[in-house]
Short mmCIF file of C-alpha atoms and ligand atoms in Angstrom, two decimals:
data_model
loop_
_atom_site.label_atom_id
_atom_site.label_comp_id
_atom_site.label_asym_id
_atom_site.label_seq_id
_atom_site.Cartn_x
_atom_site.Cartn_y
_atom_site.Cartn_z
CA MET A 1 117.81 172.89 113.27
CA ASP A 2 120.12 170.49 111.48
CA LYS A 3 118.87 167.21 111.23
CA THR A 4 120.58 164.06 112.79
CA ALA A 5 119.96 160.12 113.04
CA LYS A 6 120.24 157.77 115.82
CA VAL A 7 121.72 154.54 116.18
CA VAL A 8 121.04 152.26 119.18
CA LEU A 9 124.01 149.63 119.50
CA ASP A 10 124.13 147.39 122.41
CA GLY A 11 121.74 149.73 124.35
CA GLN A 12 123.84 152.56 123.90
CA GLU A 13 122.77 155.42 121.77
CA TYR A 14 124.73 157.42 119.07
CA GLU A 15 123.71 160.61 117.39
CA LEU A 16 125.13 161.00 114.03
CA PRO A 17 125.06 164.27 111.75
CA VAL A 18 122.84 164.10 108.40
CA VAL A 19 124.03 165.47 105.19
CA VAL A 20 121.45 166.79 102.58
CA GLY A 21 122.30 167.44 99.27
CA THR A 22 121.11 170.19 96.71
CA GLU A 23 118.22 167.91 95.64
CA ASP A 24 117.17 166.76 99.18
CA GLU A 25 119.10 163.45 98.96
CA VAL A 26 119.86 162.25 102.53
CA GLY A 27 123.23 160.79 104.03
CA ILE A 28 123.99 159.68 107.51
CA ASP A 29 127.50 160.52 108.25
CA ILE A 30 129.12 157.65 109.86
CA SER A 31 132.69 159.07 109.50
CA LYS A 32 133.25 159.42 113.19
CA PHE A 33 131.15 156.25 114.53
CA ARG A 34 133.81 153.88 114.64
CA GLY A 35 135.77 156.45 116.80
CA THR A 36 132.49 156.58 119.24
CA SER A 37 131.32 153.09 119.06
CA GLY A 38 133.99 150.84 117.94
CA ALA A 39 131.64 149.66 115.12
CA ILE A 40 132.06 150.22 111.18
CA THR A 41 129.28 149.90 108.75
CA LEU A 42 129.27 147.05 106.17
CA ASP A 43 128.01 147.68 102.67
CA SER A 44 129.25 145.08 100.13
CA GLY A 45 129.55 146.58 96.65
CA TYR A 46 129.13 150.03 98.19
CA ALA A 47 125.52 149.74 97.18
CA ASN A 48 124.32 152.30 100.07
CA THR A 49 127.51 154.30 100.61
CA GLY A 50 128.16 157.72 99.54
CA SER A 51 132.07 157.94 99.23
CA CYS A 52 132.22 161.77 98.64
CA LYS A 53 130.22 165.07 98.30
CA SER A 54 130.44 165.88 94.59
CA GLU A 55 129.07 169.02 92.58
CA ILE A 56 129.70 167.21 89.03
CA CYS A 57 126.79 164.64 88.40
CA PHE A 58 123.39 164.21 89.64
CA ILE A 59 121.21 161.03 89.03
CA ASP A 60 117.70 159.95 90.25
CA GLY A 61 117.54 156.39 89.55
CA GLU A 62 113.88 155.98 90.66
CA LYS A 63 112.81 159.17 88.39
CA GLY A 64 115.39 158.08 85.37
CA ILE A 65 117.14 161.59 85.86
CA LEU A 66 120.59 162.41 84.70
CA ARG A 67 122.12 165.89 84.92
CA TYR A 68 125.79 167.20 84.39
CA ARG A 69 126.28 170.19 86.63
CA GLY A 70 122.55 170.78 86.55
CA TYR A 71 121.86 170.41 82.86
CA PRO A 72 119.80 167.48 81.78
CA ILE A 73 121.29 164.98 79.52
CA GLU A 74 118.34 165.27 76.95
CA GLN A 75 119.40 168.85 76.37
CA LEU A 76 123.26 168.50 76.18
CA ALA A 77 122.74 165.32 73.82
CA GLU A 78 120.28 167.26 71.61
CA HIS A 79 122.28 170.73 71.40
CA ALA A 80 125.89 170.42 72.49
CA LYS A 81 129.07 169.28 71.28
CA PHE A 82 131.18 166.78 73.17
CA PRO A 83 134.11 169.18 73.89
CA GLU A 84 131.75 171.70 75.30
CA VAL A 85 130.48 169.13 77.73
CA ALA A 86 134.11 168.14 78.57
CA TYR A 87 134.89 171.88 79.60
CA LEU A 88 131.40 171.86 81.64
CA LEU A 89 132.17 168.84 83.56
CA ILE A 90 135.83 169.63 84.14
CA ASN A 91 135.56 173.32 84.75
CA GLY A 92 132.05 173.30 86.43
CA GLU A 93 130.24 176.03 83.63
CA LEU A 94 129.58 175.81 79.95
CA PRO A 95 132.57 177.77 78.10
CA THR A 96 131.69 181.50 76.81
CA ALA A 97 132.23 181.46 72.92
CA ALA A 98 135.98 182.62 73.44
CA GLN A 99 136.80 180.11 76.24
CA TYR A 100 135.32 177.28 73.87
CA GLU A 101 137.51 178.51 70.88
CA SER A 102 140.59 178.43 73.03
CA PHE A 103 139.68 174.99 74.43
CA ARG A 104 138.75 173.51 71.10
CA GLN A 105 142.09 174.83 69.92
CA ASP A 106 144.08 173.21 72.62
CA LEU A 107 142.35 170.01 71.86
CA THR A 108 143.54 170.07 68.22
CA TYR A 109 146.96 171.38 68.79
CA HIS A 110 148.07 168.79 71.20
CA SER A 111 146.63 165.85 69.58
CA MET A 112 149.91 164.59 68.30
CA ILE A 113 151.71 161.75 69.96
CA HIS A 114 155.55 161.91 70.64
CA GLU A 115 157.56 160.02 67.86
CA ASP A 116 159.30 158.11 70.40
CA MET A 117 155.91 156.92 71.94
CA LYS A 118 154.86 155.55 68.58
CA LYS A 119 157.58 153.02 68.93
CA PHE A 120 155.59 151.46 72.02
CA PHE A 121 152.68 150.39 69.92
CA GLU A 122 155.31 147.94 68.05
CA GLY A 123 155.72 146.02 71.26
CA PHE A 124 151.80 144.93 71.30
CA ARG A 125 150.96 141.74 69.52
CA HIS A 126 148.25 142.41 66.87
CA THR A 127 145.74 140.60 68.50
CA ALA A 128 145.97 142.63 71.90
CA HIS A 129 142.87 144.10 73.21
CA PRO A 130 142.77 147.94 72.42
CA MET A 131 141.70 148.43 76.14
CA ALA A 132 145.07 146.83 76.96
CA ILE A 133 146.88 149.18 74.67
CA LEU A 134 144.84 152.25 75.92
CA SER A 135 145.71 151.42 79.60
CA ALA A 136 149.23 150.99 78.99
CA MET A 137 149.63 154.02 76.85
CA VAL A 138 147.67 156.13 79.16
CA THR A 139 150.03 155.46 82.11
CA SER A 140 153.19 155.88 79.75
CA LEU A 141 152.20 159.35 79.11
CA SER A 142 153.14 160.37 82.44
CA SER A 143 156.77 159.28 81.73
CA TYR A 144 156.68 162.02 79.00
CA TYR A 145 154.53 164.82 80.76
CA PRO A 146 155.58 164.62 84.47
CA GLU A 147 154.10 166.95 86.79
CA VAL A 148 156.91 169.70 87.15
CA ASP A 149 155.25 173.13 87.81
CA ASP A 150 151.88 174.52 89.68
CA ASP A 151 150.14 174.47 86.45
CA ALA A 152 150.99 170.82 85.56
CA ASP A 153 147.55 169.55 86.13
CA ASP A 154 145.47 171.81 83.77
CA HIS A 155 148.34 171.34 80.88
CA ASN A 156 148.25 167.35 81.52
CA ILE A 157 144.27 167.58 81.45
CA ILE A 158 144.59 169.03 77.91
CA ARG A 159 147.26 167.01 76.62
CA LEU A 160 145.30 163.79 78.05
CA LEU A 161 141.89 164.75 76.42
CA ALA A 162 143.56 165.64 73.08
CA LYS A 163 145.90 162.57 72.94
CA VAL A 164 143.81 159.87 73.96
CA LYS A 165 141.71 159.80 70.82
CA THR A 166 144.81 159.52 69.10
CA VAL A 167 145.88 156.72 71.00
CA ALA A 168 142.71 155.00 70.41
CA ALA A 169 142.57 155.25 66.89
CA TYR A 170 146.20 154.20 66.74
CA ALA A 171 145.32 151.00 68.71
CA TYR A 172 142.73 150.32 66.34
CA LYS A 173 145.31 150.97 63.50
CA LYS A 174 147.81 148.39 64.89
CA SER A 175 145.26 145.84 65.47
CA ILE A 176 144.53 145.86 61.38
CA GLY A 177 148.20 146.36 60.62
CA GLN A 178 147.48 149.81 58.91
CA PRO A 179 149.84 152.72 59.17
CA PHE A 180 149.01 155.46 61.73
CA VAL A 181 147.16 158.37 60.27
CA GLN A 182 148.09 161.70 61.86
CA PRO A 183 145.56 164.08 63.61
CA GLN A 184 144.49 167.11 61.43
CA ASN A 185 144.40 170.56 62.83
CA LYS A 186 141.42 171.65 60.82
CA LEU A 187 139.19 169.01 62.05
CA ALA A 188 137.00 168.98 65.10
CA TYR A 189 137.36 166.47 68.07
CA CYS A 190 134.81 163.84 66.66
CA ALA A 191 135.82 164.28 63.07
CA ASN A 192 139.63 164.22 63.88
CA PHE A 193 138.94 160.69 65.65
CA LEU A 194 137.05 159.30 62.72
CA HIS A 195 139.68 160.67 60.20
CA MET A 196 142.48 158.83 62.29
CA MET A 197 140.39 155.67 62.57
CA PHE A 198 139.43 155.38 58.91
CA ALA A 199 141.57 157.30 56.47
CA VAL A 200 144.21 155.24 54.68
CA PRO A 201 147.33 156.97 52.95
CA THR A 202 146.09 155.93 49.63
CA GLU A 203 142.76 157.39 49.32
CA PRO A 204 141.10 160.60 50.18
CA TYR A 205 138.81 160.66 53.25
CA GLU A 206 135.76 162.87 54.25
CA VAL A 207 134.33 162.48 57.45
CA ASP A 208 130.48 161.76 57.19
CA PRO A 209 128.66 164.25 59.37
CA VAL A 210 126.16 161.34 60.06
CA LEU A 211 129.10 159.56 61.91
CA GLU A 212 130.38 162.68 63.45
CA ASP A 213 126.63 163.52 64.98
CA ALA A 214 126.34 160.19 66.27
CA LEU A 215 129.72 159.83 67.60
CA ASN A 216 128.87 163.31 69.27
CA VAL A 217 125.86 162.07 71.13
CA LEU A 218 127.35 158.70 72.01
CA LEU A 219 130.42 160.34 73.81
CA ILE A 220 128.26 163.03 75.46
CA LEU A 221 125.99 160.49 76.89
CA HIS A 222 128.99 158.41 78.30
CA ALA A 223 130.82 161.43 79.41
CA ASP A 224 129.96 161.02 83.35
CA HIS A 225 127.89 158.99 85.76
CA GLU A 226 128.85 159.87 89.03
CA GLN A 227 130.42 157.40 91.61
CA ASN A 228 130.49 154.24 88.93
CA CYS A 229 133.04 151.59 89.33
CA SER A 230 135.52 153.29 86.94
CA THR A 231 135.12 156.80 88.27
CA SER A 232 135.31 155.57 92.12
CA THR A 233 138.54 153.67 90.92
CA VAL A 234 139.98 156.82 89.43
CA ARG A 235 138.91 158.70 92.83
CA MET A 236 140.43 155.73 94.67
CA VAL A 237 143.92 155.86 93.02
CA GLY A 238 144.02 159.63 93.11
CA SER A 239 143.34 159.74 96.75
CA SER A 240 146.71 158.66 97.17
CA GLN A 241 147.94 161.52 95.28
CA ALA A 242 148.96 159.49 91.91
CA ASN A 243 149.25 161.46 89.05
CA LEU A 244 146.48 162.09 86.49
CA TYR A 245 147.75 159.46 83.99
CA ALA A 246 148.14 156.86 86.42
CA SER A 247 144.69 157.54 87.96
CA MET A 248 143.12 157.49 84.43
CA SER A 249 144.84 154.41 83.32
CA ALA A 250 143.19 152.58 86.45
CA GLY A 251 139.75 153.78 85.33
CA ILE A 252 140.29 152.17 81.94
CA SER A 253 141.11 149.08 83.55
CA ALA A 254 137.98 149.15 85.63
CA LEU A 255 135.82 150.17 82.88
CA TRP A 256 136.99 147.14 80.65
CA GLY A 257 135.13 144.56 82.74
CA PRO A 258 131.74 143.14 81.44
CA LEU A 259 129.65 144.34 84.07
CA HIS A 260 130.73 147.88 83.29
CA GLY A 261 131.91 149.32 80.23
CA GLY A 262 132.83 145.81 78.66
CA ALA A 263 129.11 145.38 78.41
CA ASN A 264 128.86 147.11 74.95
CA GLN A 265 131.09 144.34 73.56
CA LYS A 266 129.18 141.74 75.14
CA VAL A 267 125.89 142.89 74.12
CA ILE A 268 126.81 142.34 70.54
CA GLU A 269 128.35 139.15 71.07
CA MET A 270 125.20 138.10 72.81
CA LEU A 271 122.91 139.25 69.89
CA ASN A 272 125.17 137.60 67.59
CA MET A 273 124.91 134.27 69.53
CA ILE A 274 120.96 134.69 69.27
CA GLN A 275 120.93 135.13 65.66
CA GLN A 276 123.58 132.23 64.77
CA ASP A 277 121.16 130.15 67.19
CA GLY A 278 118.09 130.94 64.91
CA GLY A 279 116.81 134.31 66.66
CA GLY A 280 115.04 132.57 69.13
CA ILE A 281 114.66 135.33 71.98
CA ASP A 282 112.86 132.83 74.59
CA LYS A 283 115.71 130.47 75.07
CA TYR A 284 117.97 133.39 76.08
CA VAL A 285 115.45 135.06 78.18
CA ALA A 286 115.00 131.67 80.28
CA LYS A 287 118.70 131.43 80.47
CA ALA A 288 119.17 134.76 81.95
CA LYS A 289 116.35 134.09 84.45
CA ASP A 290 117.98 130.38 85.57
CA LYS A 291 120.05 130.80 88.75
CA SER A 292 122.08 127.73 87.67
CA ASP A 293 123.13 129.39 84.44
CA PRO A 294 125.76 132.14 84.82
CA PHE A 295 124.32 133.85 81.36
CA ARG A 296 122.95 137.44 82.05
CA LEU A 297 121.25 139.76 79.60
CA PHE A 298 124.00 141.95 78.78
CA GLY A 299 122.87 145.70 78.37
CA PHE A 300 120.20 144.84 81.04
CA GLY A 301 119.85 146.31 84.68
CA HIS A 302 121.68 149.16 86.24
CA ARG A 303 122.65 149.67 89.94
CA VAL A 304 120.97 152.96 90.27
CA TYR A 305 118.26 153.17 87.60
CA LYS A 306 115.15 151.19 88.69
CA ASN A 307 112.74 153.00 86.08
CA PHE A 308 114.76 153.54 83.13
CA ASP A 309 118.21 154.66 81.86
CA PRO A 310 117.63 158.07 80.09
CA ARG A 311 120.81 157.52 77.92
CA ALA A 312 119.09 154.03 76.68
CA THR A 313 115.83 156.06 75.79
CA ILE A 314 118.03 158.53 73.71
CA LEU A 315 119.96 155.60 72.09
CA ARG A 316 117.22 153.67 71.26
CA LYS A 317 115.82 156.42 69.14
CA SER A 318 119.41 157.47 67.82
CA ALA A 319 120.07 153.71 66.80
CA GLU A 320 117.05 153.68 64.47
CA SER A 321 117.87 157.10 63.07
CA VAL A 322 121.56 156.52 62.29
CA LEU A 323 121.00 153.10 60.75
CA ASP A 324 118.22 154.71 58.60
CA ARG A 325 120.43 157.61 57.61
CA LEU A 326 123.29 155.45 56.82
CA GLY A 327 121.14 153.18 55.04
CA VAL A 328 122.17 150.27 57.25
CA HIS A 329 120.03 147.29 57.61
CA ASP A 330 121.14 145.43 60.83
CA PRO A 331 119.36 142.31 61.95
CA MET A 332 120.93 142.96 65.31
CA LEU A 333 118.62 146.02 65.79
CA GLU A 334 115.50 143.78 65.28
CA ILE A 335 116.79 141.20 67.81
CA ALA A 336 117.60 143.87 70.36
CA ARG A 337 114.09 145.22 69.72
CA GLN A 338 112.47 141.85 70.25
CA LEU A 339 114.55 141.02 73.36
CA GLU A 340 113.77 144.14 74.94
CA GLU A 341 109.97 143.86 74.31
CA VAL A 342 110.04 140.32 75.82
CA ALA A 343 112.08 140.99 78.62
CA LEU A 344 110.21 144.23 79.75
CA LYS A 345 106.84 141.98 79.77
CA ASP A 346 108.60 139.22 81.88
CA GLU A 347 107.67 139.03 85.66
CA TYR A 348 111.49 138.34 86.45
CA PHE A 349 112.43 141.45 84.82
CA ILE A 350 109.63 143.34 86.06
CA GLU A 351 110.04 142.41 89.65
CA ARG A 352 113.96 143.46 89.68
CA ASN A 353 113.55 146.42 87.64
CA LEU A 354 115.74 145.35 84.96
CA TYR A 355 115.62 147.85 81.81
CA PRO A 356 117.81 148.20 78.95
CA ASN A 357 120.88 150.48 79.92
CA VAL A 358 123.18 152.64 77.97
CA ASP A 359 125.16 149.87 76.76
CA PHE A 360 122.18 147.93 75.05
CA TYR A 361 121.98 149.87 71.89
CA SER A 362 125.10 151.79 71.62
CA GLY A 363 126.98 148.63 70.30
CA ILE A 364 124.38 148.71 67.49
CA ILE A 365 125.17 152.17 66.56
CA TYR A 366 129.17 151.75 66.67
CA ARG A 367 128.68 148.67 64.45
CA ALA A 368 126.63 150.89 61.80
CA MET A 369 129.58 153.28 62.12
CA GLY A 370 131.90 150.63 61.14
CA ILE A 371 133.84 150.50 64.40
CA PRO A 372 134.77 147.07 65.55
CA THR A 373 133.48 145.14 68.48
CA ASP A 374 136.47 144.99 70.53
CA MET A 375 136.79 149.09 70.21
CA PHE A 376 133.49 149.55 71.82
CA THR A 377 134.94 149.71 75.44
CA VAL A 378 137.65 152.09 73.90
CA MET A 379 134.89 154.43 72.67
CA PHE A 380 133.22 154.12 76.23
CA ALA A 381 136.42 155.13 77.97
CA LEU A 382 136.86 158.37 75.32
CA GLY A 383 133.49 159.56 76.26
CA ARG A 384 133.92 158.82 80.23
CA LEU A 385 137.36 160.64 80.07
CA PRO A 386 136.23 164.11 81.05
CA GLY A 387 133.81 162.73 83.72
CA TRP A 388 136.96 160.90 85.32
CA ILE A 389 138.97 164.07 84.82
CA ALA A 390 136.52 166.15 86.39
CA HIS A 391 136.25 163.92 89.54
CA TRP A 392 140.06 163.58 89.77
CA LYS A 393 140.38 167.53 89.77
CA GLU A 394 137.48 167.91 92.23
CA LEU A 395 139.17 165.46 94.71
CA ARG A 396 142.68 167.07 94.10
CA ASN A 397 141.01 170.71 94.99
CA ASP A 398 139.28 169.06 97.90
CA PRO A 399 141.36 170.58 100.98
CA SER A 400 139.19 167.91 103.16
CA SER A 401 140.07 165.00 101.08
CA ARG A 402 142.09 162.07 102.53
CA ILE A 403 143.36 158.65 101.14
CA ASN A 404 140.55 156.22 100.54
CA ARG A 405 140.89 153.36 102.99
CA PRO A 406 137.54 151.43 103.63
CA ARG A 407 137.68 148.89 106.42
CA GLN A 408 136.60 145.27 106.62
CA ILE A 409 135.00 142.66 108.77
CA TYR A 410 137.46 140.00 109.00
CA THR A 411 135.98 136.58 108.88
CA GLY A 412 139.28 134.20 108.28
CA ALA A 413 141.04 131.87 110.70
CA GLY A 414 141.69 132.94 114.16
CA GLU A 415 145.22 133.29 115.53
CA ARG A 416 147.14 129.93 115.04
CA ASP A 417 151.09 129.03 115.18
CA TYR A 418 153.20 128.39 112.46
CA VAL A 419 153.98 124.89 111.63
CA GLY A 420 157.17 123.97 109.73
CA ILE A 421 156.97 122.40 106.23
CA ALA A 422 158.14 119.06 107.33
CA ASP A 423 155.51 118.69 110.24
CA ARG A 424 152.52 119.58 107.64
CA GLY A 425 151.87 115.94 106.55
N1 LIG B 1 120.06 139.78 83.53
C1 LIG B 1 119.55 138.59 84.17
N2 LIG B 1 119.56 138.75 85.53
C2 LIG B 1 119.91 139.81 85.95
C3 LIG B 1 120.77 140.85 85.33
C4 LIG B 1 120.76 140.62 83.95
N3 LIG B 1 121.21 141.72 82.96
N4 LIG B 1 120.90 142.11 86.08
C5 LIG B 1 120.33 141.70 87.15
N5 LIG B 1 119.93 140.66 87.51
C6 LIG B 1 119.20 140.10 88.45
C7 LIG B 1 120.36 139.47 89.49
O1 LIG B 1 120.67 137.98 89.17
C8 LIG B 1 119.69 139.62 90.79
O2 LIG B 1 118.85 138.55 90.76
P1 LIG B 1 118.49 138.19 92.51
O3 LIG B 1 117.88 139.20 93.31
O4 LIG B 1 117.38 137.07 92.02
O5 LIG B 1 119.68 137.56 92.92
C9 LIG B 1 119.12 141.01 90.58
O6 LIG B 1 118.62 141.01 89.38
C10 LIG B 1 119.73 142.22 91.05
O7 LIG B 1 120.93 142.22 90.39
P2 LIG B 1 122.50 142.39 90.73
O8 LIG B 1 123.53 141.74 90.08
O9 LIG B 1 122.40 142.10 92.47
O10 LIG B 1 122.69 144.15 90.45
P3 LIG B 1 123.74 145.09 90.67
O11 LIG B 1 123.11 146.08 90.97
O12 LIG B 1 124.54 144.33 91.80
O13 LIG B 1 124.47 144.72 89.40
C11 LIG B 1 124.65 145.28 87.02
C12 LIG B 1 124.17 145.62 88.15
C13 LIG B 1 124.43 146.22 85.91
C14 LIG B 1 126.13 144.85 87.22
C15 LIG B 1 123.87 144.11 86.76
O14 LIG B 1 122.55 144.53 86.42
C16 LIG B 1 124.41 143.16 85.39
O15 LIG B 1 125.17 142.49 85.34
N6 LIG B 1 123.93 143.78 84.08
C17 LIG B 1 124.49 143.02 82.98
C18 LIG B 1 125.88 143.80 82.72
C19 LIG B 1 125.40 145.06 81.86
O16 LIG B 1 124.63 145.54 81.15
N7 LIG B 1 126.46 146.16 82.68
C20 LIG B 1 126.50 147.61 81.93
C21 LIG B 1 125.80 148.52 83.16
S1 LIG B 1 125.35 150.28 82.42
C22 LIG B 1 126.85 150.76 81.92
C23 LIG B 1 127.56 151.29 82.87
O17 LIG B 1 127.52 152.21 83.47
O18 LIG B 1 128.63 150.27 83.32
#
């Protein structure tokens, strides 16, 4: 027999259907509750609200489990290539060798940006944050590639995946006043991005395989994370049937905030501040615990993970190995290690289940790779793009999907009469 749940409101009992997921997660379906009871449910920050059913990503925050389409993140990070993971997320299965080859080729041959669009970059100040450029350029792509036929979504998904790395690298080149470097068809996805970032017209540039491997792992770890703030934003915007590019641009804007993808930039700024202040950890741990101080330990805490973030575990090891292989000694890594050690033993952090998250170590790796701090969140966006696309596509193909439209409990003024400006005192 199907499970149900009961709610008693004002003495009246309501029976509600229960939905059970693949991994036995339980959700009470309240979609018809208002119709029968007149009441809504209130859940500020959606901490306990399922907004959809989804087949893309599974997280068990208590056990520190993350899987894309059933595959453990640890296995994908160790063995897969980023385009393979992108294909998996978007299409549901890992590609065959032939499918992978054709996907890789598509991603290569659509990398160039329309010459006219390059002029858009000229309009930005050289000090513009690259996330502002990325978000604006992604939405602008819709004016070049409108949805004109039934296959438009598939074509646009390929174009978007292929071109975003070019836009991201050009945003960086713009910020340092260097000429844009064209993508090269012979290079794979990650190598092509690094080439466009770091090559200059006057010098030959060989992509360092250490950088390519490190980038591959970072992008895979960021590729999806179910209904996080930016993905929910993509679904929210997509639910109004806004086009792919507009929906992705909204996701980029949501990611930018320091509590979400912007945290990777904030971690490095925080470690820098600690270093410049003499390297004392305790003062900053105390500040983070002080409720009258707005300071937080960036890169710590997560809405879902209450034990450990499996991505952070992979990146902690990866940071050590990448710095080692590149021969980089970064005092930030030592400060990060000390901070982690002190915080993990502290009652405040233990009680609240606050552990390092994916952003705690990613910035240290990006620094070692030569990627500037204000590009870190762009790197996160590059990685998260396949996840956003997969969710947008899932929503688009779901015949039961409706426009997202939450309700509220109104707490403002009661009805009152308008008073003319002359009589307002
Ligand atoms: N430093 C100090 N205290 C913290 C921190 C932190 N980083 N994170 C949470 N807390 C405290 C918070 O003050 C609260 O304490 P109390 O119960 O006494 O009021 C308690 O822990 C619960 O925190 P919350 O803000 O209610 O938790 P949340 O689920 O709403 O927020 C979070 C999650 C990630 C926004 C938050 O932990 C945070 O601000 N972390 C720092 C920013 C960060 O690293 N963000 C990256 C997240 S991972 C990448 C991604 O997917 O976006």
